[in-house]
Coordinates of C-alpha atoms and ligand atoms in Angstrom, one line a residue:
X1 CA 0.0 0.0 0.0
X2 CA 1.9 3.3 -1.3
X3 CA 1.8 6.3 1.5
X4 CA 1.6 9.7 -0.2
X5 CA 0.9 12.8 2.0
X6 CA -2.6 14.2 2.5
X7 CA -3.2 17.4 1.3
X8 CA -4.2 18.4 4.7
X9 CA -1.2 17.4 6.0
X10 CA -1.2 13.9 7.5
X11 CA -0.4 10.9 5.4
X12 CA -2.9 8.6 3.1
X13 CA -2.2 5.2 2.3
X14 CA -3.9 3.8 -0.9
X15 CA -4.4 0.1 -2.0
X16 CA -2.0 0.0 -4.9
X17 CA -4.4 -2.7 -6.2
X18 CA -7.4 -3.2 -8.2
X19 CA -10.4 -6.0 -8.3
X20 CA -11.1 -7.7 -11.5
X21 CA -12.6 -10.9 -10.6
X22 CA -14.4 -11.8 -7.8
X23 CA -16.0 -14.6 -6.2
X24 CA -20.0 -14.3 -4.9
X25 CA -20.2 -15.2 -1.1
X26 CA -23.0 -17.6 0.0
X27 CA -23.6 -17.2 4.1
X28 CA -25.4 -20.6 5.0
X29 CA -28.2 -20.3 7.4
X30 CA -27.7 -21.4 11.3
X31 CA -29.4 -24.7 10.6
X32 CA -27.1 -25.8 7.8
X33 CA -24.1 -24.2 9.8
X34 CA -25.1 -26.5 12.5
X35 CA -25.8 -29.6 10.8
X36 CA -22.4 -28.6 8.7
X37 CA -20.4 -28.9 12.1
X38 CA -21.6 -31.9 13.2
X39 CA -21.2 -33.5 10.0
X40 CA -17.4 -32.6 10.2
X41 CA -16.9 -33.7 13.6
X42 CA -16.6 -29.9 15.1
X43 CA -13.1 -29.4 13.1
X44 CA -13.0 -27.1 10.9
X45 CA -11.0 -28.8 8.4
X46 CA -13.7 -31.4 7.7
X47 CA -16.6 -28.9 6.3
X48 CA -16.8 -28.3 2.5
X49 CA -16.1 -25.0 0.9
X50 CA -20.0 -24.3 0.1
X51 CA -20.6 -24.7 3.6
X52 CA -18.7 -22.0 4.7
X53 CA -19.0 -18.2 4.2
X54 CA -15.7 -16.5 4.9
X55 CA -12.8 -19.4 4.5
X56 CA -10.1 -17.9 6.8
X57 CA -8.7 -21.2 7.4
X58 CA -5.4 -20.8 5.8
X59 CA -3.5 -18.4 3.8
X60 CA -2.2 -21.6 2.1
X61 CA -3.1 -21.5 -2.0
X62 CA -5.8 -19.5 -1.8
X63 CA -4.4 -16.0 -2.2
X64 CA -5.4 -13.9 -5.1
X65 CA -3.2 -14.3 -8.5
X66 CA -2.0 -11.2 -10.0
X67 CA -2.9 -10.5 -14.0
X68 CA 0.2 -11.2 -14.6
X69 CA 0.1 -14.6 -12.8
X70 CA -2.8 -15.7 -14.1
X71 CA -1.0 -15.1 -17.7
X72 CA 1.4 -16.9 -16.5
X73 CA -0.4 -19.6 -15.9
X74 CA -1.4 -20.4 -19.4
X75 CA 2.1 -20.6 -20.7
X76 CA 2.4 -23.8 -22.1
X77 CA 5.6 -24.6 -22.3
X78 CA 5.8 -27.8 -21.2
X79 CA 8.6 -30.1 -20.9
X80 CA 9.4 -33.4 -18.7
X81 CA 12.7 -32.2 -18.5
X82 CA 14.6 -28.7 -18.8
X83 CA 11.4 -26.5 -19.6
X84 CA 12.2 -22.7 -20.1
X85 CA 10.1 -21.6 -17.5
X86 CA 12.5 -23.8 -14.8
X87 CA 14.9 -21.2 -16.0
X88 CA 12.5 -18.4 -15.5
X89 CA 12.0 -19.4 -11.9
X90 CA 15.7 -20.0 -11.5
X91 CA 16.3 -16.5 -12.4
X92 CA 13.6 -15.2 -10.0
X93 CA 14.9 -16.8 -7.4
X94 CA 18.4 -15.7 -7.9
X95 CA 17.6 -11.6 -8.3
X96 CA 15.2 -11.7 -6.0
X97 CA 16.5 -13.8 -2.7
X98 CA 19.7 -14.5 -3.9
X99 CA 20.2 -17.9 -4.3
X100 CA 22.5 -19.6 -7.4
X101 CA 20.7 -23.5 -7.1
X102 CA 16.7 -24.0 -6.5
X103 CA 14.5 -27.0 -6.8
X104 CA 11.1 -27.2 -7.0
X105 CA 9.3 -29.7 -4.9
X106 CA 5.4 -30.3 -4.8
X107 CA 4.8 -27.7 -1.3
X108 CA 6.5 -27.1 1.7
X109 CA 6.1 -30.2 3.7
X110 CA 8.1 -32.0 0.8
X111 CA 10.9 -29.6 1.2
X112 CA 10.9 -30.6 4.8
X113 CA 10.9 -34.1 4.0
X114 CA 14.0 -33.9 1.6
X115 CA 15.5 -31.5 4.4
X116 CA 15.1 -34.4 7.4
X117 CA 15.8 -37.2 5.2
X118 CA 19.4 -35.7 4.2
X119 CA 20.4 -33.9 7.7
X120 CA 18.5 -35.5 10.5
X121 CA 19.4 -38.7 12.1
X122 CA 17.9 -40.7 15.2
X123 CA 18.7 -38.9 18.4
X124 CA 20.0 -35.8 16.7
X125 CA 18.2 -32.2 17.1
X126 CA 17.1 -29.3 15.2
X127 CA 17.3 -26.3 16.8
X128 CA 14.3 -23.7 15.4
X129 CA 12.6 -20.8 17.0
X130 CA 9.4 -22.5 16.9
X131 CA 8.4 -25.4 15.4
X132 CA 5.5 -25.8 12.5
X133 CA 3.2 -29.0 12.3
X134 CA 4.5 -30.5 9.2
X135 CA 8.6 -29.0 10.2
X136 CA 8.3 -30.8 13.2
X137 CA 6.6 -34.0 11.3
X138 CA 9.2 -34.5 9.0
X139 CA 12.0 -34.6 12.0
X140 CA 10.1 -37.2 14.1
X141 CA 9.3 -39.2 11.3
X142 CA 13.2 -39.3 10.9
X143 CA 13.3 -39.8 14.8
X144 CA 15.0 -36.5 14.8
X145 CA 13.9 -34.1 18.0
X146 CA 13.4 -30.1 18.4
X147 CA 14.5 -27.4 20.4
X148 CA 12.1 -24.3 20.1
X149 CA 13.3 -21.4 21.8
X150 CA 12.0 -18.9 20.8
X151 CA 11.9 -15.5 23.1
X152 CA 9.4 -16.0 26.1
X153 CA 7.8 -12.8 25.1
X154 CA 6.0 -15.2 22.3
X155 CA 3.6 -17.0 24.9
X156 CA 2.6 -14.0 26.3
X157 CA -0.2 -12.5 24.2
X158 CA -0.6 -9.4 26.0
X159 CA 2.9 -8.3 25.1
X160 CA 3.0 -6.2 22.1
X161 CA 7.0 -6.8 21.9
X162 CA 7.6 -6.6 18.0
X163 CA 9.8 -9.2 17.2
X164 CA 8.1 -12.2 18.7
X165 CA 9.9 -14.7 16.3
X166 CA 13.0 -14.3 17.8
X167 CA 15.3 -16.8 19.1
X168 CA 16.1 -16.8 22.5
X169 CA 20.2 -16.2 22.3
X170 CA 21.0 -16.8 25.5
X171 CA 18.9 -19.9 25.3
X172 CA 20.5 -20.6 22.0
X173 CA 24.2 -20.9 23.4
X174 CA 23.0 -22.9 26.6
X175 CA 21.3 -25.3 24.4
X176 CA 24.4 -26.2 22.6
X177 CA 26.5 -26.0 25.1
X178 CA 23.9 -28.7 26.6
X179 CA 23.2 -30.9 23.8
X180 CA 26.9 -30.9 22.0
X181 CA 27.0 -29.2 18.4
X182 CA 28.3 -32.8 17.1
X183 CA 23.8 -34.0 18.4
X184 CA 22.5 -30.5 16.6
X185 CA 22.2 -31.0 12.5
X186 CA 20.8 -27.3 12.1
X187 CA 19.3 -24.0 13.0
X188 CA 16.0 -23.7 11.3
X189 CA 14.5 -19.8 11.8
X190 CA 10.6 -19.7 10.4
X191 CA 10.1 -16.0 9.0
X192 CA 6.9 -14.7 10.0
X193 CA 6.6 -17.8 13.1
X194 CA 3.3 -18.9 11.9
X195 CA 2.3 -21.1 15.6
X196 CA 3.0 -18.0 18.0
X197 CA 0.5 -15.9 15.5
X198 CA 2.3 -15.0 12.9
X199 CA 5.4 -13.1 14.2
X200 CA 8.6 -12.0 12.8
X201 CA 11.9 -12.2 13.5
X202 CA 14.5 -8.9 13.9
X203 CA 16.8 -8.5 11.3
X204 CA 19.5 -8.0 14.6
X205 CA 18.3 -11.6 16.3
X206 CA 18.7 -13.2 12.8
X207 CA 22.5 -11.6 12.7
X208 CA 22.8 -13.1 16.2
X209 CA 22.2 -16.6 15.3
X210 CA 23.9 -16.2 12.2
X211 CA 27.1 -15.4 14.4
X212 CA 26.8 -18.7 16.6
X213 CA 26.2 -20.9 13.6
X214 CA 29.6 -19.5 12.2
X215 CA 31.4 -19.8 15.3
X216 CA 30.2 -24.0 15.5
X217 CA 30.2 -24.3 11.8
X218 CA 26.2 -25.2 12.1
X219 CA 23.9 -24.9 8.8
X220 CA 20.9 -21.9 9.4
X221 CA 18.2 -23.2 7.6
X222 CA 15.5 -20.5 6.6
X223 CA 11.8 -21.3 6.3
X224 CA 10.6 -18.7 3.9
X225 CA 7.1 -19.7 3.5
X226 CA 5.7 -16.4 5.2
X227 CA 8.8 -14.1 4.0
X228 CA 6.9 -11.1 2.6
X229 CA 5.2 -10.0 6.1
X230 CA 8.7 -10.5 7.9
X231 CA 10.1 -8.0 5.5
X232 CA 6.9 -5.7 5.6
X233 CA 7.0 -6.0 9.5
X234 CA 10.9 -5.3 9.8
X235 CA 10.7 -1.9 7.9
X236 CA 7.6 -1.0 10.0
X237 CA 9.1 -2.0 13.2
X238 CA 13.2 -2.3 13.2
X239 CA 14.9 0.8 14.1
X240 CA 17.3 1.3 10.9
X241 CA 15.0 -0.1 8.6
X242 CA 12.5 2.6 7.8
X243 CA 14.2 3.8 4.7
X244 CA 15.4 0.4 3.7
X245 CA 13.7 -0.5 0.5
X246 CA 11.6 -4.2 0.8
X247 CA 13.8 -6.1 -1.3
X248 CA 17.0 -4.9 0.2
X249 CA 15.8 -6.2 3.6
X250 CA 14.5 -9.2 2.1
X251 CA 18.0 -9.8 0.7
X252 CA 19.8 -9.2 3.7
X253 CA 17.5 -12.1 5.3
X254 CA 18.6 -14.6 2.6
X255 CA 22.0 -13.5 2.5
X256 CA 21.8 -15.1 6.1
X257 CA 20.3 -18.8 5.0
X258 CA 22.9 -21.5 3.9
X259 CA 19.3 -22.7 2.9
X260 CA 16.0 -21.2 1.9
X261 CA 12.9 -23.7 1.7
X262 CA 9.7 -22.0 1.5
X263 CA 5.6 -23.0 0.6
X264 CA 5.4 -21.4 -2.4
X265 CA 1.6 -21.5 -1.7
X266 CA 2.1 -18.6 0.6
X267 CA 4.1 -15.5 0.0
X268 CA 4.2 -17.1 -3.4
X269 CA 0.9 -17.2 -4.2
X270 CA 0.5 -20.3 -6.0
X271 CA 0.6 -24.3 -4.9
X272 CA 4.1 -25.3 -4.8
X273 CA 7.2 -25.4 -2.7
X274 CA 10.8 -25.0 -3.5
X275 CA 14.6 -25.6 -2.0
X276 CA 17.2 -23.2 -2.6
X277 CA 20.8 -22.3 -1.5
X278 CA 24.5 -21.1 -2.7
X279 CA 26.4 -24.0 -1.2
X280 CA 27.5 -26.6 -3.9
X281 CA 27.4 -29.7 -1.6
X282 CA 23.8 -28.9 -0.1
X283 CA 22.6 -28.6 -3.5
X284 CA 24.3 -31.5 -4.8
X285 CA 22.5 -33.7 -1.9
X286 CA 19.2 -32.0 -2.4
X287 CA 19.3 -32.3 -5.9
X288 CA 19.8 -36.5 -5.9
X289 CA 16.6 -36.8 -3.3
X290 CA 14.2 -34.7 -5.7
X291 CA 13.6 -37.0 -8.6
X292 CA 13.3 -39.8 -6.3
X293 CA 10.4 -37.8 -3.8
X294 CA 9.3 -35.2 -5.9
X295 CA 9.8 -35.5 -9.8
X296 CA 12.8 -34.4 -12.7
X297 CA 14.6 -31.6 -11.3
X298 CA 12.8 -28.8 -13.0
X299 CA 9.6 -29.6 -12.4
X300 CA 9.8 -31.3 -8.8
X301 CA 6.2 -32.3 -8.5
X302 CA 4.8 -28.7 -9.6
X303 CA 2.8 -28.0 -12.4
X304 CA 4.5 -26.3 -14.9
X305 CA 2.2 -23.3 -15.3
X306 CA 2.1 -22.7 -11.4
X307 CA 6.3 -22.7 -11.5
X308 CA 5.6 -19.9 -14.1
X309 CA 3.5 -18.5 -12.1
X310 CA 5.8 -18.7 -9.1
X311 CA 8.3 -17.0 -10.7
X312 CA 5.8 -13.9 -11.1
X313 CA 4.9 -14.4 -7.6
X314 CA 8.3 -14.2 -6.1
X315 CA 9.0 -11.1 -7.9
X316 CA 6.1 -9.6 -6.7
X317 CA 5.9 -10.6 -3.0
X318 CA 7.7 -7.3 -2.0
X319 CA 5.9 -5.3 -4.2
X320 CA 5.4 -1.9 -2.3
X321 CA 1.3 -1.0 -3.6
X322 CA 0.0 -4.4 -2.4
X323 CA 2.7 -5.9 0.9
X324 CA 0.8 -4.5 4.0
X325 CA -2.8 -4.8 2.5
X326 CA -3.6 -7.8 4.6
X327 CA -1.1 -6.8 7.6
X328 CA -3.4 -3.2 7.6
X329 CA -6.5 -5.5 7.8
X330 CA -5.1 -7.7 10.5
X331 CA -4.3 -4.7 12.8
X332 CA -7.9 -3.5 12.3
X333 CA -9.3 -6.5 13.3
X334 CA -7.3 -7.1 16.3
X335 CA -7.3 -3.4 17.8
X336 CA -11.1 -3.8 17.5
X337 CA -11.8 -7.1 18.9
X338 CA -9.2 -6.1 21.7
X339 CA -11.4 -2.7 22.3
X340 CA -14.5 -4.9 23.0
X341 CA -11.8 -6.5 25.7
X342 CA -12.1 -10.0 23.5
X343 CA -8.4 -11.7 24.0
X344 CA -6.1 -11.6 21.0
X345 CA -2.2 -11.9 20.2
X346 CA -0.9 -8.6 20.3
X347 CA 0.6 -7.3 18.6
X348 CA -0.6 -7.5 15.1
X349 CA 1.2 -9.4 13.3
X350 CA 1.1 -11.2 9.7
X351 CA -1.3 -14.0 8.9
X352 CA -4.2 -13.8 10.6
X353 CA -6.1 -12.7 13.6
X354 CA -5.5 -14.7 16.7
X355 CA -7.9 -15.0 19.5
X356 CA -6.5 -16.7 22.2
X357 CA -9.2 -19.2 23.4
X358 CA -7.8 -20.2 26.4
X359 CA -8.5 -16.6 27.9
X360 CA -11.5 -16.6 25.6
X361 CA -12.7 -19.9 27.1
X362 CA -11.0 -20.1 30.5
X363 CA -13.7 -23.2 31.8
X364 CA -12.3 -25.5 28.9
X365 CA -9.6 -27.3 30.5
X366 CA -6.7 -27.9 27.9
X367 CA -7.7 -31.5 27.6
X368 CA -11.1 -30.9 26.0
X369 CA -9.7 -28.6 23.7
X370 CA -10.8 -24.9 23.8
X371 CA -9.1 -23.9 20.6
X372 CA -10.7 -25.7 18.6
X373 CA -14.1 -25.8 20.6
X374 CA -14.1 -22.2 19.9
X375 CA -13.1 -22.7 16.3
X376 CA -16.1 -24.4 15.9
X377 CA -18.2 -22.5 17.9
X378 CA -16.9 -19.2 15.8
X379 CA -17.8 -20.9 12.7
X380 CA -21.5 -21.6 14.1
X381 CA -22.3 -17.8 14.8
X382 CA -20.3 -16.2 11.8
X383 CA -20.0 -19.4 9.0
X384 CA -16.2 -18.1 9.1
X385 CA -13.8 -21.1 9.0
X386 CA -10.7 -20.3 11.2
X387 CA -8.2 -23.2 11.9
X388 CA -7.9 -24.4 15.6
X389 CA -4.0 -23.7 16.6
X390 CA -3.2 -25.2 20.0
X391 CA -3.2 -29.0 21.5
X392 CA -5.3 -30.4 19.3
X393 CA -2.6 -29.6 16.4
X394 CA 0.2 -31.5 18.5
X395 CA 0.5 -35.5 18.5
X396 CA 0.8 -37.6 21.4
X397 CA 3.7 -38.7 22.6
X398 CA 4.4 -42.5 21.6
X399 CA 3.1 -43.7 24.5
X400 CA -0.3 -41.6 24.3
X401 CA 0.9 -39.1 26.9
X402 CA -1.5 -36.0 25.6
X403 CA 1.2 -33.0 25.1
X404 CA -0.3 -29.3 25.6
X405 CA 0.8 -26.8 23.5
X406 CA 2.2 -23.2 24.8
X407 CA -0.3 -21.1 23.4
X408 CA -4.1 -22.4 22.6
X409 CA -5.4 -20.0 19.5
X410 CA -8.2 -20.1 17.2
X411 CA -6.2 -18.3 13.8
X412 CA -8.3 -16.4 11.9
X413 CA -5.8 -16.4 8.4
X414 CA -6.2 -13.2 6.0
X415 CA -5.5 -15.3 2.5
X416 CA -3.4 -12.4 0.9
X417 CA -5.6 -10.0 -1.2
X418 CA -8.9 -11.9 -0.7
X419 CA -11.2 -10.3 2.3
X420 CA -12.0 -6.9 2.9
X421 CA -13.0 -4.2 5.7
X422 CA -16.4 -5.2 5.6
X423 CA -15.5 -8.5 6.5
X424 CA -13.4 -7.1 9.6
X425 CA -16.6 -5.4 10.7
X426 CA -18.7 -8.9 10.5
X427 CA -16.2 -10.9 12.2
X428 CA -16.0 -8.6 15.3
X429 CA -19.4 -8.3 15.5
X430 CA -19.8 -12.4 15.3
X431 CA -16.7 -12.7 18.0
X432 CA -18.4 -9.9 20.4
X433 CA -21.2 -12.0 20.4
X434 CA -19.5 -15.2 21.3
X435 CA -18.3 -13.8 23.9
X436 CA -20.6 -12.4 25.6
X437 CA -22.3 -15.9 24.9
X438 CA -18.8 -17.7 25.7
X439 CA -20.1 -19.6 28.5
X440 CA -22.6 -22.0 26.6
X441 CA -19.5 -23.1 24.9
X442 CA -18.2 -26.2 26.5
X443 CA -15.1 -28.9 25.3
X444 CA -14.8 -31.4 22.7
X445 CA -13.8 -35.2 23.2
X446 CA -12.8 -37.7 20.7
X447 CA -14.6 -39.6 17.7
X448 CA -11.4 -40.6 16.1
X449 CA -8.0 -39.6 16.6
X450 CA -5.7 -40.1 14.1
X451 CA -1.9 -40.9 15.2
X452 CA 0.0 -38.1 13.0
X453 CA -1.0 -34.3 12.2
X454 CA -4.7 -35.3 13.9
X455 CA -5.6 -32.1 13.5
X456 CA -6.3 -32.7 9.5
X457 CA -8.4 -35.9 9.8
X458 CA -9.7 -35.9 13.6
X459 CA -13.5 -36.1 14.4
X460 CA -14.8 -35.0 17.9
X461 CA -18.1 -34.3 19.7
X462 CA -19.2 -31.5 21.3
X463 CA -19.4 -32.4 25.1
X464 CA -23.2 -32.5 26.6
X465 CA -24.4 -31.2 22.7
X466 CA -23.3 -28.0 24.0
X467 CA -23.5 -26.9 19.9
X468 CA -27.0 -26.9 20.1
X469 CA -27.4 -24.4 23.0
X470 CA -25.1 -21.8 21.1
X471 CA -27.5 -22.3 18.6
X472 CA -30.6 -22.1 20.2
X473 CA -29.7 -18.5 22.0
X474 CA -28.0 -17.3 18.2
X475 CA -31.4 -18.0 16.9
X476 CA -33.8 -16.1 19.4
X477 CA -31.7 -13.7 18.9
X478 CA -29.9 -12.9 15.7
X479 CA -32.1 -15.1 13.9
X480 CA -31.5 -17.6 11.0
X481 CA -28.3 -15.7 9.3
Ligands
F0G1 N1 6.3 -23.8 6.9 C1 5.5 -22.9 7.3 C2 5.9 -21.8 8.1 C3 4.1 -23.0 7.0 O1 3.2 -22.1 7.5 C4 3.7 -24.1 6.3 C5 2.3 -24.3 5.9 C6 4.6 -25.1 5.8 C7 5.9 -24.9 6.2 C8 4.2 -26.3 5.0 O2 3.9 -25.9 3.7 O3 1.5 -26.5 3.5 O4 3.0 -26.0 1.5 O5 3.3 -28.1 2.8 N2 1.3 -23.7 6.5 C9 -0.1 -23.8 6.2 C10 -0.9 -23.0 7.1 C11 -0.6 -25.2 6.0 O6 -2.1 -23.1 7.0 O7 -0.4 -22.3 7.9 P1 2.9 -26.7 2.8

């Protein structure tokens, strides 16, 4: 969003963006929005598109293409093997983050794959600010373990410290000082940390860890899926930064990575994933796993018209008319759910708006799941989807022990250039009445319970029907919509 000055003196932001294609928005009635959550055993993953009205469940390949995207999408070049637009992307990917090798791979849970199958070995540990559900997947699957440490600051929602992402330093050198740098196979930072509520990383904390992977020779691997709002965030927040342009402070961030993995179905924009890095040996490692995982080196399991299209994307991800559209929204949405004292991770951040259900629903113990209970609940009164992030998106331990995780959030996700301030206004309205209506909400137990990533698959019930209830007082008194 370009800021110009006002001509009565203050300043004016203006979407550098226009609309020419949209997509009409059904709102079901209560009864079908009932019937809908039962269906899907009260998770949010399970309903179907045409059941829901606002779909805020992920920002994950469903952002809006640009024009030029979308052209890009219909070249046809198409080759098994060496296809012209695999050079295009190449090229992207070298002026833009700065990287000499790339591979494509199918999304970013197969970059993690190739990542854990070539570095991680039983016993050993990645060391990350915070983990993500498929990151930390990958490394059990290869019974890897992980250190999070990220700064304490990050569990407490109230805080409105602006670099949330960051590693813990201090923590960082005790670790390894603990664990031996010969047990630790990297240093994996997520830009934009997508569990904690979508906070970013300093540019300074970032040098930091650089410096201690130099000094014990340790790889820093960079999750790039959610780049673009670190960038946006460090200019708006870092001191030093303000007159920085986007892409030098994105480059500065890659210049950091010895490698860059990223979903290219974020900050991309498309459905994709891809590897990337400087260092010869990595890329001579990574390069051998892809056509066995993914597919022929320059295609890795994308399309070819979406790897065109990701090359546009990856230009554009910094563009200065369209970066903060979505962080702009986000703020709006959290300043005014926190004015009506509704709890939400502060401060804004990128991704989404989180409401943090376990202040939201403080009678749900942890074990009956209050995130997603009030991810449901949400979508009952409203028909938004929002994605339940807390215990219910951890596994069990082997052994069934239940694990609780730090934070319990329900994440409303602002898909990039999708929803507008209308649809702010709707979902505050919706939350303020939940919450004054918060106590008819109770907790969920299982149905089924899937081993890994639960979350996707899991069916539960609501405990005593308590679905109904919510229902019956939304109807007496909003009615049927
Ligand atoms: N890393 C981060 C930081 C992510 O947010 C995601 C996906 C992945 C890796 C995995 O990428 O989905 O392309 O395989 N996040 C999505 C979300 C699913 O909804 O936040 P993927």
């Amino acid at each position: 969003m370009p800021v110009v000055k006002s001509s009565d003196g203050g300043s004016l932001h203006v979407d550098g963006f226009r609309i020419r294609v949209f997509e009409i928005l059904r709102l079901p009635k209560l009864s079908e929005r009932l019937e809908a959550i039962e269906r899907a055993g009260w998770n949010t993953f399970l309903l179907r598109s045409d059941e829901v009205f606002l779909d805020m469940l992920t920002d994950s390949g469903v952002n809006a293409m640009s024009n030029e995207q979308l052209q890009a999408l219909v070249n046809l070049q198409d080759a098994y093997a060496g296809s012209t637009i695999y050079y295009d992307f190449l090229r992207a990917v070298n002026e833009i983050l700065g990287f000499r090798y790339a591979y494509p791979v199918h999304q970013g849970r197969a970059a993690e794959h190739i990542l854990s199958k070539l570095f991680v070995e039983p016993g050993k540990t990645v060391i990350t600010n915070y983990h993500f559900t498929t990151t930390k997947a990958h490394v059990i699957l290869q019974k890897g373990r992980m250190e999070e440490l990220i700064v304490k600051e990050a569990f407490d929602t109230e805080s409105t410290y602006p670099f949330k992402g960051n590693m813990d330093i201090e923590k960082l050198r005790e670790t390894i000082k603990k664990i031996g740098r010969e047990n630790i196979v990297f240093i994996r930072m997520e830009a934009t940390t997508n569990l904690v509520g979508g906070q970013p990383f300093s540019l300074e904390n970032l040098r930091q860890v650089r410096q201690i992977c130099d000094e014990y020779k340790m790889p820093l691997v960079i999750d790039g899926s959610m780049i673009d709002w670190n960038v946006a965030l460090i200019k708006k927040k870092e001191p030093g930064y303000k007159n920085s342009s986007l892409a030098e402070i994105l480059r500065e961030i890659t210049s950091m990575a010895d490698i860059y993995y990223a979903s290219a179905r974020k900050a991309g924009s498309v459905r994709g994933g891809f590897i990337a890095t400087n260092n010869e040996e990595y890329a001579k490692a990574i390069s051998e796993l892809i056509p066995v995982y993914e597919g022929f080196l320059t295609y890795g399991g994308m399309s070819l018209r979406e790897l065109s299209a990701l090359a546009v994307g990856i230009r554009q991800m910094i563009d200065e008319g369209i970066i903060d559209y979505e962080l702009r929204l986000i703020e709006e949405c959290v300043e005014k759910l926190s004015a009506r004292g509704i709890p939400v991770v502060k401060p804004p951040g990128g991704l989404g708006c989180h409401i943090n259900a376990a202040k939201f629903l403080p009678h749900i113990p942890q074990k009956e799941y209050p995130a997603a209970a009030l991810a449901s609940a949400f979508y009952l009164v409203s028909g938004v989807r929002g994605m339940e992030r807390g215990s219910l998106s951890l596994d069990r331990l082997p052994d069934g022990t239940e694990i609780y995780a730090d934070l319990e959030l329900l994440r409303l996700a602002f898909p990039r250039r999708t929803y507008m301030e209308s649809h702010v206004r709707y979902i505050v309205d919706r939350a303020s009445w939940l919450y004054r209506n918060r106590d008819l909400v109770q907790g969920l137990e299982w149905v089924y319970e899937p081993k890994v990533l639960r979350f996707f698959l899991g069916r539960l019930r609501d405990k005593r029907s308590w679905g109904r209830e919510v229902a019956r007082k939304y109807l007496e008194e909003l009615g049927e919509n």
